[in-house]
Short mmCIF file of C-alpha atoms in Angstrom, two decimals:
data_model
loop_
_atom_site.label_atom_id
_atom_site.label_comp_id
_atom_site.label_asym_id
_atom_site.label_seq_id
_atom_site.Cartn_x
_atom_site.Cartn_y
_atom_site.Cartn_z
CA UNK A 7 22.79 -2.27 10.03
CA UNK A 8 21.13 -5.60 10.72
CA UNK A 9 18.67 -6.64 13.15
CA UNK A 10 20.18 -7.59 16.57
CA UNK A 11 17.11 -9.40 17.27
CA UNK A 12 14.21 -11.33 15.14
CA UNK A 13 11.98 -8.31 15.61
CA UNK A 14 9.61 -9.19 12.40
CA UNK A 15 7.66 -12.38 12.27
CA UNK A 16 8.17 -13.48 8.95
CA UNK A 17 10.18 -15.28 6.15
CA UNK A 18 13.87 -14.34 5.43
CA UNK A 19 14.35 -12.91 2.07
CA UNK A 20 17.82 -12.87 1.36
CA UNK A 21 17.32 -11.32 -2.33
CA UNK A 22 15.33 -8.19 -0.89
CA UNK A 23 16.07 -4.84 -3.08
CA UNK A 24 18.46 -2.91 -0.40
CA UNK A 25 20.85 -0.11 -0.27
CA UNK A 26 22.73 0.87 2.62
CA UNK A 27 22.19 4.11 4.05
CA UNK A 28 24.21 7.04 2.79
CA UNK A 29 27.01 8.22 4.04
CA UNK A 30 25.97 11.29 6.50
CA UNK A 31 22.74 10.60 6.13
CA UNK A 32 20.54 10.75 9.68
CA UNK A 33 17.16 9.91 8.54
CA UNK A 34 15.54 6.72 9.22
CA UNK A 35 14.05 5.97 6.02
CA UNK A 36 16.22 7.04 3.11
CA UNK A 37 16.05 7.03 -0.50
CA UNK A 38 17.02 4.25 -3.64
CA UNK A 39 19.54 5.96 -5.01
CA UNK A 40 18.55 5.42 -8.71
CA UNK A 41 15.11 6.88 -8.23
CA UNK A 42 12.44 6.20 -9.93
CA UNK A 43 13.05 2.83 -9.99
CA UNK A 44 9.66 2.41 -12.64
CA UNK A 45 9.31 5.26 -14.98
CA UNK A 46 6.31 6.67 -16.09
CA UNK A 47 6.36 4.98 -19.55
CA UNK A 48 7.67 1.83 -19.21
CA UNK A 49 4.97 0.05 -21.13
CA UNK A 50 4.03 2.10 -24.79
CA UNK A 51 0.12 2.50 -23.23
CA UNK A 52 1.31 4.34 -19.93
CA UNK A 53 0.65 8.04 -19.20
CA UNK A 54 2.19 6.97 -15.74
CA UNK A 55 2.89 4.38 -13.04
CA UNK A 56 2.54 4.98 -9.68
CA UNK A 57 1.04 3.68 -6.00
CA UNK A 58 1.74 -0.07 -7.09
CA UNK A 59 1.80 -2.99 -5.20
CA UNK A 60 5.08 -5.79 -4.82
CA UNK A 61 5.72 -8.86 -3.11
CA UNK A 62 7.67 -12.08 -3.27
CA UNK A 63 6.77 -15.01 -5.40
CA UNK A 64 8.79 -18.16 -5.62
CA UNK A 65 12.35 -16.43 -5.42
CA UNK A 66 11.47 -13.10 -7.43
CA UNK A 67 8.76 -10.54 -7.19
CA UNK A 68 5.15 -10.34 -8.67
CA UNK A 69 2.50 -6.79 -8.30
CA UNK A 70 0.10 -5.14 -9.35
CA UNK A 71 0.64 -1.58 -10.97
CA UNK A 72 -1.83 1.43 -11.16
CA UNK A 73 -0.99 2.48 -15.02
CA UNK A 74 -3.17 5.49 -15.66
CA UNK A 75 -3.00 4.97 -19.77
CA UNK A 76 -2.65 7.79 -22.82
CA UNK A 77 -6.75 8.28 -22.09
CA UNK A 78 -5.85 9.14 -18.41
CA UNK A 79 -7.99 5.76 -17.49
CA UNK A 80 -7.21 4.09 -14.29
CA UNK A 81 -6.50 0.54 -15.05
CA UNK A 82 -4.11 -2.23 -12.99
CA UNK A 83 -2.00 -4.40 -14.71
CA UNK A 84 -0.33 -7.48 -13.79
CA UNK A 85 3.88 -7.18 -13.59
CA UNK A 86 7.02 -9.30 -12.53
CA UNK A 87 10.32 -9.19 -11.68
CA UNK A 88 13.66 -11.34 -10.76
CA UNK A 89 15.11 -8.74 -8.60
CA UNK A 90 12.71 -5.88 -7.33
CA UNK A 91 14.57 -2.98 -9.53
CA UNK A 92 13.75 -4.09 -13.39
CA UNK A 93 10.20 -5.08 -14.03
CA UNK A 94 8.44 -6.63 -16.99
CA UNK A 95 4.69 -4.96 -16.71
CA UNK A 96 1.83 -6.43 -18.64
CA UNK A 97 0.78 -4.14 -21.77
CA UNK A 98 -2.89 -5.16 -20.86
CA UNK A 99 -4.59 -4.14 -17.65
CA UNK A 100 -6.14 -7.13 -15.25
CA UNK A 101 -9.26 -8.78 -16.95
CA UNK A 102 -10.89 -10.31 -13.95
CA UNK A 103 -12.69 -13.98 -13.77
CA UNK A 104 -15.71 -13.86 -11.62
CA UNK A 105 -14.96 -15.85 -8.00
CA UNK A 106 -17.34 -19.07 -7.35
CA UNK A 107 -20.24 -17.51 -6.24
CA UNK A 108 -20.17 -13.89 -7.53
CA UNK A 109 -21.53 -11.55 -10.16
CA UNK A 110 -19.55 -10.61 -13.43
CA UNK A 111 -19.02 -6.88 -12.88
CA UNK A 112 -18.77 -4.42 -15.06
CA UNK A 113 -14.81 -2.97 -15.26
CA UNK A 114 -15.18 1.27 -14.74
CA UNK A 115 -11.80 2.08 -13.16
CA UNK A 116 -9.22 0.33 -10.61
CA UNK A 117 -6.07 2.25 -8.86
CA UNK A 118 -4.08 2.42 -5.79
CA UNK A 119 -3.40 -1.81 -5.43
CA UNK A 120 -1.96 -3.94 -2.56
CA UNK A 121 -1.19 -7.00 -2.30
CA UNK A 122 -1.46 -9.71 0.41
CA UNK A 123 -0.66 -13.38 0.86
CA UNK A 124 -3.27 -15.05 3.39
CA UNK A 125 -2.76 -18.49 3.80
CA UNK A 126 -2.67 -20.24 0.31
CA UNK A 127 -3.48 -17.21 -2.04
CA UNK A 128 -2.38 -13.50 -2.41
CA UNK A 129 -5.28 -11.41 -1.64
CA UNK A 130 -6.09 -7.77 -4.36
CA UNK A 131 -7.43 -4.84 -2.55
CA UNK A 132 -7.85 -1.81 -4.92
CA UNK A 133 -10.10 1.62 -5.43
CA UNK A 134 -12.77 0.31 -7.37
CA UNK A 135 -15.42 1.78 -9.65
CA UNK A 136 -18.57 0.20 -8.58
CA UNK A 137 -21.25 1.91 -10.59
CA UNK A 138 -18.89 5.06 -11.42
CA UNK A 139 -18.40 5.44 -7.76
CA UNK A 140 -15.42 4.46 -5.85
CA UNK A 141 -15.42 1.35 -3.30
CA UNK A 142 -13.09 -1.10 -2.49
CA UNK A 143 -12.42 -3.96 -4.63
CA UNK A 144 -11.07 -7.32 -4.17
CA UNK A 145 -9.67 -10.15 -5.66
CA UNK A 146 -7.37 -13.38 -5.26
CA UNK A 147 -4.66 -15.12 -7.37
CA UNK A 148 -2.46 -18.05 -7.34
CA UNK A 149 0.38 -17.27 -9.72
CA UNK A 150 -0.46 -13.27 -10.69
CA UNK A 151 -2.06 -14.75 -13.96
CA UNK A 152 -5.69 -15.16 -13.14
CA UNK A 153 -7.64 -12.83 -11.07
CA UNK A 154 -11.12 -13.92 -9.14
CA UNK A 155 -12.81 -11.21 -8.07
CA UNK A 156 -15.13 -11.24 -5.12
CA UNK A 157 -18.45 -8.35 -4.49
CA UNK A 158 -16.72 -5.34 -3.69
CA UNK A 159 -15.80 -5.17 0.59
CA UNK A 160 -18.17 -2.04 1.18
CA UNK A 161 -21.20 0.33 -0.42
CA UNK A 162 -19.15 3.70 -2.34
CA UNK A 163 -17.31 5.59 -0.84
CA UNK A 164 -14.43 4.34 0.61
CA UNK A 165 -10.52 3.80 -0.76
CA UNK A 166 -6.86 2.17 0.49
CA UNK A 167 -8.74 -0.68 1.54
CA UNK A 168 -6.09 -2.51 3.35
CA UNK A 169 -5.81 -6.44 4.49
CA UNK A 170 -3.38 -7.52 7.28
CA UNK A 171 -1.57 -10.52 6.46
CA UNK A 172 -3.33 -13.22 8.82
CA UNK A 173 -6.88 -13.68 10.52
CA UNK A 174 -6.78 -11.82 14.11
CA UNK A 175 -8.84 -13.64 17.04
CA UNK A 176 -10.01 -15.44 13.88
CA UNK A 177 -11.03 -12.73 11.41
CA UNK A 178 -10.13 -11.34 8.49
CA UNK A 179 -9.24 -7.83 9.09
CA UNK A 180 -9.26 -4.66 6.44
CA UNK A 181 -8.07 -1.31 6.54
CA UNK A 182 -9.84 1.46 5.00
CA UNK A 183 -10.36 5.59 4.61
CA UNK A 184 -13.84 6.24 4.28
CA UNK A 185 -14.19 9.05 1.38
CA UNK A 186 -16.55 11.09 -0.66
CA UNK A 187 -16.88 10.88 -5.10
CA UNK A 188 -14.10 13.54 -5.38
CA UNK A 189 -10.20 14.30 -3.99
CA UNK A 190 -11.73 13.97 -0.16
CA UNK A 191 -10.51 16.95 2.14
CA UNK A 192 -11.38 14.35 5.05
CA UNK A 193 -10.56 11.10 6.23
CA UNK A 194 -9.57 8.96 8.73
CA UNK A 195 -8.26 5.21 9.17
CA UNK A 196 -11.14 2.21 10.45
CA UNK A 197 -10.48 -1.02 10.68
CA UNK A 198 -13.32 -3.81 9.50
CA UNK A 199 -13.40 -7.53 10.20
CA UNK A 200 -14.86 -10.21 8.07
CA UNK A 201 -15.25 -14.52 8.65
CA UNK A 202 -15.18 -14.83 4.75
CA UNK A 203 -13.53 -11.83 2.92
CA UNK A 204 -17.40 -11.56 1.72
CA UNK A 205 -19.30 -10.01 4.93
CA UNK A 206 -17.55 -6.91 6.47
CA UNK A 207 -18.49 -5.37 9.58
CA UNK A 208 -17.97 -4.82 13.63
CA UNK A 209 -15.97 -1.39 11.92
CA UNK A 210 -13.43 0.25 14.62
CA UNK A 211 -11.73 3.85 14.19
CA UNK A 212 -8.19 3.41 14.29
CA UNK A 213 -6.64 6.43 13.48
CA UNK A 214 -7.77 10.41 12.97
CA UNK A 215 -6.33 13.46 11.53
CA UNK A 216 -4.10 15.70 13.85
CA UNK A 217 -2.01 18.83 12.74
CA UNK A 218 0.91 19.82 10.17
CA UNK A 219 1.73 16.98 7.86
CA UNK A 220 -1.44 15.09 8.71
CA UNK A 221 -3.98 17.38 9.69
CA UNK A 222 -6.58 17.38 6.34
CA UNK A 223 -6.52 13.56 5.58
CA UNK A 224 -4.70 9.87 6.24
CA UNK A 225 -4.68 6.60 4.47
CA UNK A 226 -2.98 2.88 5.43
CA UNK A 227 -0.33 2.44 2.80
CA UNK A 228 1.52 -1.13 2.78
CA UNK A 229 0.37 -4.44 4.10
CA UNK A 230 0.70 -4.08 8.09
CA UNK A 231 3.97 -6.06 9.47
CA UNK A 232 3.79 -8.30 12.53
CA UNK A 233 6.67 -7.32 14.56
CA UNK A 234 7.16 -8.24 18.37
CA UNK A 235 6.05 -4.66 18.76
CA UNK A 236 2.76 -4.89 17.41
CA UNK A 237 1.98 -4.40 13.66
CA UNK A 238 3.71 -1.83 12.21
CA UNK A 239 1.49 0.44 9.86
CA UNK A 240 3.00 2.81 7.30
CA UNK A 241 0.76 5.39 6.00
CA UNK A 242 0.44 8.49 4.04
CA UNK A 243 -0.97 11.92 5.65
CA UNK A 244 -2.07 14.73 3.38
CA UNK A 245 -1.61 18.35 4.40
CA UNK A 246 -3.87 21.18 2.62
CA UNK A 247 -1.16 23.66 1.61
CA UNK A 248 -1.91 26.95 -0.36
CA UNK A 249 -1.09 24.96 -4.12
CA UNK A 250 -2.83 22.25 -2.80
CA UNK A 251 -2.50 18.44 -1.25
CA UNK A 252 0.52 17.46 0.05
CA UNK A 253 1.08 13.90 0.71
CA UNK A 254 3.96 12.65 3.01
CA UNK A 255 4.75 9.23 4.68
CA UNK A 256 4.53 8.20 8.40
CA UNK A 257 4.47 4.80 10.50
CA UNK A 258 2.57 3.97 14.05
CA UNK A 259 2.23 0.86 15.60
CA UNK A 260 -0.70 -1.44 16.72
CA UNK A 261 -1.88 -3.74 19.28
CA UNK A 262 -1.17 -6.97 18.23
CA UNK A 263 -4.78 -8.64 19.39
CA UNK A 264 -7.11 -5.69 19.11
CA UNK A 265 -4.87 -3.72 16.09
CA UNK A 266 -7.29 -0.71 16.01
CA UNK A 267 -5.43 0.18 19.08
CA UNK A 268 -2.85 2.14 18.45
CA UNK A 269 0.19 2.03 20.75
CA UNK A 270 2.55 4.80 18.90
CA UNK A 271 2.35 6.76 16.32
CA UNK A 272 5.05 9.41 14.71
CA UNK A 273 4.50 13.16 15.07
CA UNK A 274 7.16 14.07 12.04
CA UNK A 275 6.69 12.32 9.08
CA UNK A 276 9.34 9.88 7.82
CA UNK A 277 9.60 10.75 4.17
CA UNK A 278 8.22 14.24 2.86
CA UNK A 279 8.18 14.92 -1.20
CA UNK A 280 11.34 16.90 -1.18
CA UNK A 281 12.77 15.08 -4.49
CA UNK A 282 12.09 16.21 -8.18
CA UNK A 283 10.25 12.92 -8.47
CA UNK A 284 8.16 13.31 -5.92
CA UNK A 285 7.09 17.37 -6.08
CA UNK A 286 6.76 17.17 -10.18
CA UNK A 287 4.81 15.41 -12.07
CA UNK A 288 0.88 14.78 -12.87
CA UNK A 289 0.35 15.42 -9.31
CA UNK A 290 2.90 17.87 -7.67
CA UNK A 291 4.40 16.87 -4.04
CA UNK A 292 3.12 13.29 -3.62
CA UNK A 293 4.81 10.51 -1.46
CA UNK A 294 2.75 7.51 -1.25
CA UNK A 295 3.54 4.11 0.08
CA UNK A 296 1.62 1.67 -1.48
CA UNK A 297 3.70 -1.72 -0.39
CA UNK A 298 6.88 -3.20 1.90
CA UNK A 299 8.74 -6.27 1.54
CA UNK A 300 11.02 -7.59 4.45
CA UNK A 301 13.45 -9.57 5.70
CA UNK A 302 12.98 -11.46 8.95
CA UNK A 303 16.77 -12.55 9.04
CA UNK A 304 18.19 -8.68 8.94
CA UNK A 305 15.12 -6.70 9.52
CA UNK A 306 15.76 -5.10 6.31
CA UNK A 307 12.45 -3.49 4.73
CA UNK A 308 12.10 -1.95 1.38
CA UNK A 309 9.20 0.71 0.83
CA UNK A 310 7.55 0.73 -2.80
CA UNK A 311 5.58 4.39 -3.09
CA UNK A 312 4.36 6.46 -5.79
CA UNK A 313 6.27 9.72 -6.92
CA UNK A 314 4.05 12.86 -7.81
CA UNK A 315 1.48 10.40 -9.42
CA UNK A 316 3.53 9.69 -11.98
CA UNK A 317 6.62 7.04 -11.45
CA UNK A 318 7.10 4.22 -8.98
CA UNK A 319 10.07 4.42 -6.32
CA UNK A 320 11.45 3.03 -3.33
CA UNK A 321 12.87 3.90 -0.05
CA UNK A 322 14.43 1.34 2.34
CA UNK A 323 15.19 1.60 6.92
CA UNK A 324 16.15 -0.96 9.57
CA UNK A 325 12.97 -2.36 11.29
CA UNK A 326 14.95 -1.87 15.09
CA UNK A 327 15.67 1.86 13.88
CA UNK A 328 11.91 2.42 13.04
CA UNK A 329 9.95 1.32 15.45
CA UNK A 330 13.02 3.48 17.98
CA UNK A 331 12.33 6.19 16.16
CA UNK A 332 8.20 5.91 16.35
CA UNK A 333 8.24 5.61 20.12
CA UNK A 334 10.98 8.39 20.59
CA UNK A 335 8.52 10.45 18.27
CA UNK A 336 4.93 9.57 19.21
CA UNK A 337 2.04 11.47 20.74
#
């Protein structure tokens, strides 16, 4: 199905990873049929790779991977591929280069990446150990080779620190769950705006807990997408079952000027762990969506989340179909 309109504002990418949906198949985000499209132990140092960030660069693809090593140390590495299905990941993890005007810091632990292009760089966001604690990190890159990193966005604790892809009424604006120095049985969605990607503040609430699928916990996944709709945000909500977290995958959409308004946002989820990859592995029943890319021209987009905290898949829907399927199923 292609877009009947230019509902995302955007570049065409004509070489976006796709696969039509399934024959009988009535959901509106569906799976890659080859599944995990990153295994576990693609490099000879990974325990597993999971919630990992992809976008385009020059034709192909670039990210940035959370490979949890044979220690069971979080570390991000640097990857690339031609197509979006076969990638070439870096054995070593990201050694950062101070930015102008910041302090070395010491490297404890990094996981849970995304990936943004603002203007004339791509933007890092990632769970950072700052002092042992976790925080949100950030850094920029030109060509996925070098990494500046900047003082962390906020004071511990806070994670899926989140950038949309432009300034709004002339700010930078960030995504983030507020958390605690374990697994968090809490948390919500605020939005924070910056002049500088240095100073954060003037911190909204977007988004709180409700019931069933996302009643103990939610996090922003992938970059936000402008659409003529408003920005459309895919995230994860966490249920509290009786063997413990569940993580699925919804969407809702925000106001375009003031985005931590939200206009819709889905009562079912979209995509539940209901696949071997997804309920087994280091962390049982875990869907996470950690990056999109798109296509303006068909309004194609293809999700990139992590499987049971332990491989790397993908999941694609029609932008038009979506956003239908968010207002038919809102609160």
């Amino acid at each position: 199905m292609n877009a009947t309109k230019s509902t995302i504002f955007g570049a065409a990418l004509s070489n976006i990873p796709w696969e039509d949906r399934p024959t009988g198949c009535t959901e509106v985000v569906w799976r890659f049929s080859g599944n995990p499209v990153i295994p576990r132990d693609l490099i000879p140092t990974s325990n597993s790779i999971f919630n990992s960030a992809v976008i385009p660069y020059q034709g192909e693809f670039r990210g940035v991977f959370r490979c949890d090593d044979r220690r069971r140390y979080m570390q991000i590495h640097s990857g690339r591929s031609k197509d979006g299905y076969r990638w070439e990941i870096d054995p070593e993890r990201i050694h950062f280069t101070p930015a102008p005007g910041c302090e070395p810091q010491e490297w404890n632990y990094g996981y849970d990446p995304r990936v943004c292009w603002i203007e004339d760089r791509y933007w890092v966001t990632w769970c950072n150990g700052f002092e042992g604690w976790p925080t949100i990190g950030v850094a920029y890159t030109h060509d996925f080779s070098t990494y500046y990193q900047m003082d962390n966005a906020f004071l511990p604790f806070n994670r899926n620190g989140v950038l949309f892809p432009r300034k709004i009424n002339g700010k930078y604006m960030m995504l983030s769950r507020p958390s605690d120095q374990g697994h968090t049985p809490f948390g919500d969605i605020y939005l924070s705006e910056s002049p500088d990607m240095i100073h954060w503040g003037k911190h909204h609430l977007v988004m709180k807990t409700t019931g069933g699928w996302q009643s103990t916990k939610i996090g922003a996944g992938p970059i936000p997408i402008e659409t003529t709709e408003g920005w459309l945000m895919i995230y994860h909500g966490v249920l509290t079952s009786c063997n413990g977290f569940v993580y699925s995958m919804g969407a809702a959409l925000l106001d375009i000027d003031q985005p931590w308004e939200v206009r819709y946002r889905t009562i079912p989820y979209l995509l539940h762990p209901q696949k071997i990859y997804e309920q087994v592995g280091d962390v049982p029943n875990v869907a996470f969506p950690c990056a999109t890319v798109s296509d303006a021209a068909t309004g194609r987009i293809a999700i990139y989340y992590g499987g049971a905290d332990t491989v790397t898949c993908l999941a694609f829907c029609q932008v038009d179909a979506l956003i239908d399927f968010i207002k038919d199923n809102s609160y």
